Amino acid sequence: MDLSRTLAGLGSALLTAALIVSPGPATAAPADTPSTRDFGNGPERNEVAALESAGVLARTLAAGDAHERWRPGQRGYPRRTELPVYPENPDDRSIKLGLIPYHAIAPKLNALQKASNRVSAEVIGKSAGGRDLYLVTVTAPESAREAARQDQWKTLIEDKPWAAKYDKSLKSGYKTPVWINANIHGNEWEGTDGALRVIERLATATDAATTGFLERSRVYVTVTNNPDGRIAGTRANGAGFDINRDHATSSQPESRAVRDVVIGTQPFVMLDEHGYTGTTLIEPATPPHGQNYEYDLYIKHALPNALGMEAAIQKLGYPETTRADIPFRDYAPGDWDDWPPIFTPMYAMYQGAIGHTVEIPLAVNNANYTTLPVEELRRRSAINTDVAAATIEAALTYADTNRSSLLAGQIEQFRRGWAGEPSPVIPDGFVEGFGPEDRYSTTFPRAYVIPAGTPAATRLVNHLIDNDVRVERAQRDFTLNHRRYAAGTYLVDMRQPKRGLANVLLEAGRDISDLVPQMYDISGWSHGLLWGATVDISRTAFPRVATAPVREAALEGRVEARKGRDLQLTLRDGNDVRAVNELLTQGIKLRRTGAATVVVPAEARPEATALAQSLGVRFTAAPPGAKGEVLGRPVIAGAISADELFALKEMGFTVRTVSTALLNGGASLDDADTLIVSSGLSYAALNATGKATVDAFLARGGGVVTRGATGANFNAAAGVLPAVATAGRGDANGVVDVVNAGPVVGAGSLPHSFVYSPIWFTGTGFTVEQRYGADPLVAGHWLPTAAGTNGPAQAAGQAAVVSGTTAGAGRAVLFGTEPLFRAHPKGLYAQYARALFWTAG
Ligand SMILES: [Zn+2]
């Protein structure tokens, strides 16, 4: 899918998304904001319906990643891996800009490896579209023994920072690791070209400075983090995801690959090369700063490194590069924050790096790509390439010059974690411009406790481990804070090197609405509250119980019924749903005895047993004589966003994608049981053909599931349910308290949900499934309008999700929440699936 046109009209997308809001949307950044971030999988995704992307593999939701994690290994350097070469693609969008097309990268890296003993290239994973992801390591040759020594030092820094601190041979011999990530947004091309230029210079330069530098350093470059997008000229990857919003969730192979790189290389400094903000932009960011950082250790280096990069682009001498925007120095709070861990550099900070987003200046993407003359595009791309290369060179120089202090800082970050020390209070003026508005901190709990036995617990624990968070398992039953826990319960001891990462994933988060006037992307997330596992917090006590470290959490599904009994499965988790879909695919006749309970015939016990093992789900004995309605495999047509399509595939649903354009062009809904409307379907924009198709579908009692403003507008225009929608600010988002009430979505759902551009429903003639809590916003940013309306206070107690019967006697569910948002809130998936099964029935 191509988001570029929508993204170009950033403001208009929001205005459209906010159609149902009567008061001013107050969503886009103010006009005086020098640079704005582009949206990625935010409200704008309501405008563009996803297309079925057959080439994109659905990921298993079963137990977390279960993938081969890339590790640097202990072979020496150079490694001289011959990269596979792919056919030339004349349609690669890089070509028009005079930049390197994807197919030319492997030959170039193969040639560099042949020409220089300083360059090693390898494939570290595949993109969503199945393309190779490359990691280049540039360093002076190392024997296997020397490489192993480097790895031991890296481990010592993380595992025994108190010892690393005083290790003289480590201090003199440890090679400074620097990581450059390029082209994470596919249509922000030149980071790749700038990085290749730097690699080539380092590979071939014969001066003593370069030779010495490579003896002291390892430079790691992920040459393009998004080959699908590079080729297609899109921001998103082949699955329609913005990878630079996916860290911490890691639903995409591209973000998992670089997660493994940052864990495996433990860089002191990292750059994430983006574009295009008119003026070159170099982080550090504005407040709010993530409250789990050791921010003193970060800003001490981030600011001077940014100033060095600014000086480097000034030296280029272009009128377009006379200065940089450094948000920490130049912008107002909230204009360019580093709050959520969804961005690569922010994620990398929790792994021990001084992380910077760098935005190269001159736009060549979206509308520019098609409207500007080729010469102008190439002029811009050449300058952008110079800027990318200059920032990389400057960062390498900074890292080399300040290697002792950077090493000491990383050691100190991990040491504080192990020691369980509070993060220090940073005084005003700590670096120039540091003031009270920059001061964010948290009190780390002593432990998180995660009872085992559910697929959600297994998934969460494996996710933590994949992120290099240490998890232990209790060997015996124990009591903590007056609660009894069984042997096998998982424990996250917060005295660990990456406690900031553990906490930023597991904590509830914080309501920051009053702290800054606006935020750009999500301000709330919580694996603890939204991933479906029970996560208890122990503020001060750690249990007295023997524990063992967990390398991988196992699924613990089972069939708990005597042979010959019908089985029952309760739809609480996405894996329960996946099990139902797999049973239906195998042709097993299922019945639904309630919105959340499915009966499996006794004869299907072998199939159920296999799924209990592969998905960790639990079958119990069905009540004797349970009948219920036949549950068929639902035929679903969906005008939905790419992330929702992905999440539904994770649960084993098949969705035929539709849109306004497809329905206007004659796409049929004849065989559909349920129509999902959340993106790219406007009833008002349907022509006679499209309208007739939708009207006939509704008249024959087809089911409807809607989400968001697009869904609510469809509901009103097509007369699905008599519910009147009201929306909060378009940029309002976060984790909310909900009260479950209804029989379908409300049955067994978590007491929390997620919202982005929240909606609530008023009126009569429908059932309230879920309400917003009395003080709904737990974590995130949600302000009322200037007039004091449409805020959390107005949403309190209102219906967040409703169900009902349509005029055509079909069933409908309207979501004002975001249960599938960016494939993040795994614990909310099943409520959406229940709505699908119910409306399809
Ligand atoms: Zn970008």
CSV table of C-alpha atoms in Angstrom, one decimal, residues 360-744:
chain,number,residue,atom,x,y,z
A,360,ILE,CA,18.3,15.0,6.4
A,361,PRO,CA,16.8,18.2,4.9
A,362,LEU,CA,15.5,18.2,1.4
A,363,ALA,CA,12.3,16.5,0.5
A,364,VAL,CA,12.3,14.1,-2.5
A,365,ASN,CA,9.4,11.9,-1.5
A,366,ASN,CA,5.6,11.8,-1.7
A,367,ALA,CA,4.4,14.5,-4.1
A,368,ASN,CA,7.9,15.9,-4.7
A,369,TYR,CA,8.9,12.6,-6.2
A,370,THR,CA,6.4,12.8,-9.0
A,371,THR,CA,6.2,16.6,-9.5
A,372,LEU,CA,9.8,17.9,-9.2
A,373,PRO,CA,12.1,17.7,-12.3
A,374,VAL,CA,14.6,14.8,-12.1
A,375,GLU,CA,17.6,17.2,-12.0
A,376,GLU,CA,16.1,19.0,-8.9
A,377,LEU,CA,15.4,15.6,-7.2
A,378,ARG,CA,18.9,14.5,-7.9
A,379,ARG,CA,20.4,17.8,-6.7
A,380,ARG,CA,18.5,17.4,-3.5
A,381,SER,CA,19.4,13.7,-3.1
A,382,ALA,CA,23.1,14.6,-3.6
A,383,ILE,CA,22.9,17.2,-0.8
A,384,ASN,CA,21.0,14.8,1.4
A,385,THR,CA,23.6,12.1,0.9
A,386,ASP,CA,26.3,14.6,1.8
A,387,VAL,CA,24.4,15.5,5.0
A,388,ALA,CA,23.9,11.8,5.9
A,389,ALA,CA,27.5,11.1,5.4
A,390,ALA,CA,28.6,14.2,7.3
A,391,THR,CA,26.5,13.3,10.4
A,392,ILE,CA,27.8,9.7,10.4
A,393,GLU,CA,31.4,10.9,10.1
A,394,ALA,CA,30.9,13.4,12.9
A,395,ALA,CA,29.3,10.8,15.1
A,396,LEU,CA,32.2,8.4,14.5
A,397,THR,CA,34.7,11.1,15.4
A,398,TYR,CA,32.7,12.0,18.5
A,399,ALA,CA,32.5,8.4,19.6
A,400,ASP,CA,36.2,7.9,19.1
A,401,THR,CA,37.3,11.1,20.8
A,402,ASN,CA,35.0,10.4,23.8
A,403,ARG,CA,35.4,6.7,24.0
A,404,SER,CA,36.5,6.5,27.6
A,405,SER,CA,33.6,8.7,28.8
A,406,LEU,CA,31.1,6.8,26.6
A,407,LEU,CA,32.3,3.5,28.0
A,408,ALA,CA,32.1,4.8,31.5
A,409,GLY,CA,28.6,6.0,30.9
A,410,GLN,CA,27.4,2.7,29.5
A,411,ILE,CA,29.0,0.9,32.4
A,412,GLU,CA,27.3,3.3,34.8
A,413,GLN,CA,23.9,2.8,33.2
A,414,PHE,CA,24.1,-1.0,33.7
A,415,ARG,CA,25.6,-0.6,37.2
A,416,ARG,CA,22.8,1.6,38.4
A,417,GLY,CA,20.4,-1.1,37.2
A,418,TRP,CA,22.1,-3.9,39.0
A,419,ALA,CA,22.5,-1.8,42.2
A,420,GLY,CA,18.8,-0.8,42.2
A,421,GLU,CA,19.9,2.8,42.7
A,422,PRO,CA,17.5,5.6,42.0
A,423,SER,CA,18.3,7.6,38.9
A,424,PRO,CA,20.1,10.8,40.1
A,425,VAL,CA,18.3,14.2,40.2
A,426,ILE,CA,19.8,16.2,37.3
A,427,PRO,CA,20.5,19.8,38.3
A,428,ASP,CA,19.4,22.8,36.2
A,429,GLY,CA,22.2,23.7,33.7
A,430,PHE,CA,23.6,20.2,33.8
A,431,VAL,CA,24.1,20.8,30.1
A,432,GLU,CA,23.3,24.1,28.5
A,433,GLY,CA,19.5,24.5,28.4
A,434,PHE,CA,18.7,21.7,30.9
A,435,GLY,CA,15.8,23.0,33.0
A,436,PRO,CA,12.9,21.8,35.2
A,437,GLU,CA,10.9,21.0,32.1
A,438,ASP,CA,13.5,18.4,31.2
A,439,ARG,CA,13.3,16.6,34.5
A,440,TYR,CA,11.5,13.2,34.3
A,441,SER,CA,12.1,10.3,36.5
A,442,THR,CA,10.4,7.3,38.0
A,443,THR,CA,10.7,5.1,41.1
A,444,PHE,CA,11.5,1.6,39.9
A,445,PRO,CA,9.6,-1.2,41.6
A,446,ARG,CA,11.5,-4.0,43.2
A,447,ALA,CA,10.0,-6.7,41.0
A,448,TYR,CA,7.2,-7.7,38.6
A,449,VAL,CA,5.5,-11.0,39.2
A,450,ILE,CA,3.8,-12.8,36.2
A,451,PRO,CA,1.9,-16.0,37.1
A,452,ALA,CA,2.4,-18.7,34.5
A,453,GLY,CA,0.0,-21.0,32.7
A,454,THR,CA,-1.6,-18.8,30.0
A,455,PRO,CA,-0.5,-18.1,26.4
A,456,ALA,CA,-0.4,-14.4,27.3
A,457,ALA,CA,2.1,-15.0,30.1
A,458,THR,CA,4.3,-17.1,27.9
A,459,ARG,CA,4.1,-14.5,25.1
A,460,LEU,CA,5.0,-11.7,27.5
A,461,VAL,CA,7.9,-13.5,29.1
A,462,ASN,CA,9.4,-14.4,25.8
A,463,HIS,CA,8.9,-10.9,24.6
A,464,LEU,CA,10.8,-9.6,27.6
A,465,ILE,CA,13.6,-12.2,27.0
A,466,ASP,CA,13.8,-11.2,23.4
A,467,ASN,CA,14.4,-7.7,24.5
A,468,ASP,CA,17.2,-8.8,26.8
A,469,VAL,CA,15.2,-8.3,29.9
A,470,ARG,CA,16.1,-11.0,32.5
A,471,VAL,CA,13.3,-13.2,33.8
A,472,GLU,CA,13.5,-15.8,36.5
A,473,ARG,CA,11.2,-18.6,37.5
A,474,ALA,CA,10.3,-19.5,41.1
A,475,GLN,CA,11.3,-23.0,42.0
A,476,ARG,CA,8.7,-23.3,44.8
A,477,ASP,CA,5.4,-21.7,45.9
A,478,PHE,CA,5.9,-18.4,47.6
A,479,THR,CA,4.1,-15.6,49.3
A,480,LEU,CA,4.7,-12.0,48.3
A,481,ASN,CA,2.8,-8.9,49.6
A,482,HIS,CA,0.2,-11.3,51.2
A,483,ARG,CA,-0.4,-13.1,47.9
A,484,ARG,CA,0.3,-16.7,47.3
A,485,TYR,CA,2.1,-17.7,44.0
A,486,ALA,CA,2.6,-21.1,42.6
A,487,ALA,CA,6.0,-22.6,41.8
A,488,GLY,CA,6.8,-21.7,38.2
A,489,THR,CA,5.7,-18.1,38.5
A,490,TYR,CA,7.8,-15.7,36.5
A,491,LEU,CA,9.7,-13.0,38.3
A,492,VAL,CA,11.3,-9.9,36.9
A,493,ASP,CA,13.9,-8.8,39.4
A,494,MET,CA,14.3,-5.1,38.7
A,495,ARG,CA,17.9,-5.2,39.9
A,496,GLN,CA,19.2,-5.8,36.4
A,497,PRO,CA,21.2,-3.9,33.8
A,498,LYS,CA,18.3,-3.1,31.6
A,499,ARG,CA,15.8,-2.2,34.2
A,500,GLY,CA,14.7,0.9,32.3
A,501,LEU,CA,13.6,-1.3,29.4
A,502,ALA,CA,11.9,-3.7,31.7
A,503,ASN,CA,10.0,-0.9,33.3
A,504,VAL,CA,9.1,1.0,30.2
A,505,LEU,CA,7.4,-2.2,28.9
A,506,LEU,CA,5.7,-3.4,32.1
A,507,GLU,CA,4.7,-0.2,33.9
A,508,ALA,CA,1.3,1.3,33.4
A,509,GLY,CA,2.8,4.6,32.2
A,510,ARG,CA,1.8,8.1,33.1
A,511,ASP,CA,-0.9,10.6,32.2
A,512,ILE,CA,1.2,13.4,30.7
A,513,SER,CA,-1.7,15.5,29.4
A,514,ASP,CA,-1.0,18.4,31.7
A,515,LEU,CA,2.7,18.5,31.1
A,516,VAL,CA,2.9,19.4,27.5
A,517,PRO,CA,0.4,21.0,25.1
A,518,GLN,CA,0.7,18.3,22.5
A,519,MET,CA,2.5,15.1,21.6
A,520,TYR,CA,3.3,13.6,18.3
A,521,ASP,CA,2.8,9.9,18.5
A,522,ILE,CA,1.6,7.5,21.2
A,523,SER,CA,2.0,8.6,24.7
A,524,GLY,CA,0.8,5.5,26.4
A,525,TRP,CA,1.4,1.8,25.9
A,526,SER,CA,1.8,-1.0,28.4
A,527,HIS,CA,2.7,-4.6,28.0
A,528,GLY,CA,1.7,-5.0,31.6
A,529,LEU,CA,-1.8,-3.8,31.2
A,530,LEU,CA,-2.6,-4.6,27.5
A,531,TRP,CA,-0.9,-7.9,26.7
A,532,GLY,CA,-3.4,-10.0,28.7
A,533,ALA,CA,-1.0,-11.5,31.3
A,534,THR,CA,-1.5,-10.9,35.0
A,535,VAL,CA,1.4,-8.6,36.0
A,536,ASP,CA,1.7,-7.8,39.6
A,537,ILE,CA,4.0,-5.1,40.9
A,538,SER,CA,6.0,-5.5,44.1
A,539,ARG,CA,7.2,-2.0,45.0
A,540,THR,CA,9.7,-2.9,47.6
A,541,ALA,CA,9.9,-6.6,48.3
A,542,PHE,CA,11.5,-9.4,46.4
A,543,PRO,CA,10.3,-12.9,47.4
A,544,ARG,CA,12.5,-15.3,49.4
A,545,VAL,CA,12.4,-18.2,47.0
A,546,ALA,CA,14.9,-20.0,44.9
A,547,THR,CA,14.7,-19.0,41.2
A,548,ALA,CA,16.2,-20.1,37.9
A,549,PRO,CA,16.8,-17.9,34.9
A,550,VAL,CA,14.5,-18.4,32.0
A,551,ARG,CA,15.9,-18.7,28.5
A,552,GLU,CA,12.6,-19.4,26.8
A,553,ALA,CA,9.1,-19.7,28.3
A,554,ALA,CA,7.2,-22.7,27.2
A,555,LEU,CA,3.5,-22.9,26.3
A,556,GLU,CA,1.4,-24.7,28.9
A,557,GLY,CA,-1.8,-25.6,27.1
A,558,ARG,CA,-3.7,-28.7,28.0
A,559,VAL,CA,-7.0,-30.6,27.6
A,560,GLU,CA,-8.7,-30.8,31.0
A,561,ALA,CA,-11.6,-33.2,30.3
A,562,ARG,CA,-12.2,-36.9,30.4
A,563,LYS,CA,-12.1,-38.8,27.1
A,564,GLY,CA,-15.5,-38.8,25.4
A,565,ARG,CA,-16.5,-35.4,26.7
A,566,ASP,CA,-17.2,-32.5,24.5
A,567,LEU,CA,-14.6,-29.8,25.0
A,568,GLN,CA,-15.0,-26.1,25.7
A,569,LEU,CA,-12.7,-23.3,24.8
A,570,THR,CA,-13.1,-19.8,26.1
A,571,LEU,CA,-12.0,-16.9,23.8
A,572,ARG,CA,-9.8,-14.9,26.1
A,573,ASP,CA,-6.6,-14.7,24.1
A,574,GLY,CA,-5.7,-14.3,20.5
A,575,ASN,CA,-4.3,-17.9,20.6
A,576,ASP,CA,-7.8,-19.1,21.7
A,577,VAL,CA,-9.1,-17.5,18.6
A,578,ARG,CA,-6.4,-18.9,16.5
A,579,ALA,CA,-7.2,-22.4,17.8
A,580,VAL,CA,-10.9,-21.9,16.8
A,581,ASN,CA,-9.9,-20.7,13.3
A,582,GLU,CA,-7.6,-23.7,12.9
A,583,LEU,CA,-10.2,-26.2,14.0
A,584,LEU,CA,-12.7,-24.6,11.6
A,585,THR,CA,-10.1,-24.8,8.7
A,586,GLN,CA,-9.7,-28.5,9.5
A,587,GLY,CA,-13.5,-28.8,9.0
A,588,ILE,CA,-14.4,-29.5,12.6
A,589,LYS,CA,-17.9,-28.6,13.5
A,590,LEU,CA,-17.9,-26.1,16.3
A,591,ARG,CA,-20.8,-24.5,18.2
A,592,ARG,CA,-20.9,-21.3,20.1
A,593,THR,CA,-22.7,-21.4,23.5
A,594,GLY,CA,-22.0,-17.8,24.2
A,595,ALA,CA,-20.0,-15.0,22.7
A,596,ALA,CA,-16.9,-16.2,24.4
A,597,THR,CA,-17.4,-19.9,24.6
A,598,VAL,CA,-16.9,-22.5,21.8
A,599,VAL,CA,-17.8,-26.2,22.1
A,600,VAL,CA,-15.5,-28.7,20.3
A,601,PRO,CA,-17.0,-32.2,19.7
A,602,ALA,CA,-15.3,-35.0,21.7
A,603,GLU,CA,-14.2,-36.7,18.4
A,604,ALA,CA,-11.9,-33.7,17.7
A,605,ARG,CA,-9.9,-34.4,20.9
A,606,PRO,CA,-6.7,-35.2,18.9
A,607,GLU,CA,-6.9,-32.0,17.0
A,608,ALA,CA,-7.6,-30.1,20.2
A,609,THR,CA,-4.7,-31.7,22.0
A,610,ALA,CA,-2.3,-30.7,19.2
A,611,LEU,CA,-3.5,-27.1,19.4
A,612,ALA,CA,-3.2,-27.1,23.1
A,613,GLN,CA,0.4,-27.9,22.6
A,614,SER,CA,1.2,-25.6,19.7
A,615,LEU,CA,-0.8,-22.6,21.0
A,616,GLY,CA,-0.8,-23.0,24.7
A,617,VAL,CA,-4.6,-22.9,25.0
A,618,ARG,CA,-6.7,-24.7,27.5
A,619,PHE,CA,-9.7,-26.9,26.7
A,620,THR,CA,-12.1,-27.8,29.5
A,621,ALA,CA,-15.1,-30.1,29.7
A,622,ALA,CA,-18.2,-28.6,28.0
A,623,PRO,CA,-21.2,-28.5,30.2
A,624,PRO,CA,-23.3,-31.6,29.5
A,625,GLY,CA,-25.9,-31.1,26.7
A,626,ALA,CA,-24.4,-27.7,25.7
A,627,LYS,CA,-25.9,-26.9,22.3
A,628,GLY,CA,-25.5,-23.3,21.0
A,629,GLU,CA,-25.4,-22.1,17.5
A,630,VAL,CA,-23.2,-23.6,14.8
A,631,LEU,CA,-20.0,-21.6,14.4
A,632,GLY,CA,-18.9,-21.5,10.7
A,633,ARG,CA,-15.6,-20.0,9.4
A,634,PRO,CA,-16.6,-16.4,9.0
A,635,VAL,CA,-16.4,-14.9,5.6
A,636,ILE,CA,-15.0,-11.4,6.3
A,637,ALA,CA,-14.8,-8.4,4.0
A,638,GLY,CA,-12.8,-5.6,5.5
A,639,ALA,CA,-12.1,-2.0,4.7
A,640,ILE,CA,-9.4,-2.0,7.4
A,641,SER,CA,-6.0,-0.7,8.1
A,642,ALA,CA,-2.8,-2.6,7.5
A,643,ASP,CA,-2.1,-3.2,11.2
A,644,GLU,CA,-5.6,-4.6,11.8
A,645,LEU,CA,-5.3,-6.9,8.8
A,646,PHE,CA,-2.0,-8.1,10.2
A,647,ALA,CA,-3.5,-8.7,13.7
A,648,LEU,CA,-6.4,-10.6,12.2
A,649,LYS,CA,-4.0,-12.8,10.3
A,650,GLU,CA,-2.2,-13.4,13.5
A,651,MET,CA,-5.4,-14.8,14.9
A,652,GLY,CA,-5.9,-17.0,11.8
A,653,PHE,CA,-8.7,-15.0,10.2
A,654,THR,CA,-8.9,-14.6,6.4
A,655,VAL,CA,-10.0,-11.1,5.3
A,656,ARG,CA,-11.0,-10.1,1.8
A,657,THR,CA,-10.0,-6.4,1.7
A,658,VAL,CA,-12.4,-3.9,0.2
A,659,SER,CA,-12.5,-0.1,0.0
A,660,THR,CA,-14.7,2.7,-1.4
A,661,ALA,CA,-12.9,2.4,-4.7
A,662,LEU,CA,-13.2,-1.4,-4.9
A,663,LEU,CA,-16.9,-1.4,-4.0
A,664,ASN,CA,-17.5,1.4,-6.6
A,665,GLY,CA,-15.7,-0.8,-9.1
A,666,GLY,CA,-18.1,-3.7,-8.5
A,667,ALA,CA,-16.5,-5.7,-5.7
A,668,SER,CA,-19.1,-8.0,-4.2
A,669,LEU,CA,-20.3,-8.6,-0.7
A,670,ASP,CA,-22.6,-11.4,-1.7
A,671,ASP,CA,-20.8,-14.1,0.2
A,672,ALA,CA,-19.6,-12.0,3.2
A,673,ASP,CA,-20.9,-12.7,6.7
A,674,THR,CA,-19.4,-9.6,8.2
A,675,LEU,CA,-18.1,-6.3,6.9
A,676,ILE,CA,-15.4,-4.5,8.8
A,677,VAL,CA,-15.3,-0.7,8.3
A,678,SER,CA,-12.4,1.2,9.9
A,679,SER,CA,-10.3,2.5,7.0
A,680,GLY,CA,-10.9,3.8,3.5
A,681,LEU,CA,-14.6,3.2,3.2
A,682,SER,CA,-16.9,6.2,3.1
A,683,TYR,CA,-20.6,5.5,2.5
A,684,ALA,CA,-21.1,9.0,1.2
A,685,ALA,CA,-18.4,8.5,-1.4
A,686,LEU,CA,-20.0,5.3,-2.8
A,687,ASN,CA,-21.4,5.5,-6.3
A,688,ALA,CA,-24.7,3.8,-7.3
A,689,THR,CA,-23.0,0.4,-7.7
A,690,GLY,CA,-21.2,0.6,-4.4
A,691,LYS,CA,-24.2,1.9,-2.5
A,692,ALA,CA,-26.4,-0.9,-3.9
A,693,THR,CA,-23.9,-3.5,-2.8
A,694,VAL,CA,-23.6,-2.2,0.8
A,695,ASP,CA,-27.4,-1.6,1.1
A,696,ALA,CA,-28.2,-5.1,-0.2
A,697,PHE,CA,-25.6,-6.5,2.3
A,698,LEU,CA,-27.2,-4.6,5.2
A,699,ALA,CA,-30.8,-5.5,4.1
A,700,ARG,CA,-30.0,-9.2,4.1
A,701,GLY,CA,-28.7,-9.0,7.6
A,702,GLY,CA,-25.0,-8.9,7.1
A,703,GLY,CA,-22.9,-8.3,10.2
A,704,VAL,CA,-20.9,-5.1,10.7
A,705,VAL,CA,-17.9,-4.3,12.9
A,706,THR,CA,-16.7,-0.7,12.8
A,707,ARG,CA,-13.7,1.1,14.5
A,708,GLY,CA,-12.7,4.7,14.7
A,709,ALA,CA,-13.9,7.8,12.9
A,710,THR,CA,-14.2,6.1,9.5
A,711,GLY,CA,-16.3,3.4,11.1
A,712,ALA,CA,-18.5,5.8,13.1
A,713,ASN,CA,-19.1,7.9,10.0
A,714,PHE,CA,-20.1,4.7,8.1
A,715,ASN,CA,-22.4,3.7,10.9
A,716,ALA,CA,-24.2,7.1,10.8
A,717,ALA,CA,-24.4,7.4,7.0
A,718,ALA,CA,-25.5,3.8,6.4
A,719,GLY,CA,-27.8,3.7,9.3
A,720,VAL,CA,-26.3,0.6,11.0
A,721,LEU,CA,-27.1,1.3,14.7
A,722,PRO,CA,-28.7,4.4,16.2
A,723,ALA,CA,-25.6,5.2,18.2
A,724,VAL,CA,-24.3,8.8,18.0
A,725,ALA,CA,-20.5,9.1,18.1
A,726,THR,CA,-18.5,11.8,19.7
A,727,ALA,CA,-14.7,12.0,19.3
A,728,GLY,CA,-11.9,13.2,21.5
A,729,ARG,CA,-9.0,15.1,20.0
A,730,GLY,CA,-7.5,13.4,17.0
A,731,ASP,CA,-4.1,13.1,18.7
A,732,ALA,CA,-5.5,11.9,22.0
A,733,ASN,CA,-4.2,8.5,22.8
A,734,GLY,CA,-3.2,6.1,25.5
A,735,VAL,CA,-4.2,3.4,27.9
A,736,VAL,CA,-7.7,3.7,29.4
A,737,ASP,CA,-9.7,2.2,32.2
A,738,VAL,CA,-12.8,0.5,30.9
A,739,VAL,CA,-15.8,-1.2,32.6
A,740,ASN,CA,-17.0,-4.3,30.9
A,741,ALA,CA,-20.8,-4.5,30.6
A,742,GLY,CA,-22.1,-6.3,27.6
A,743,PRO,CA,-22.3,-10.0,26.5
A,744,VAL,CA,-20.0,-9.9,23.4
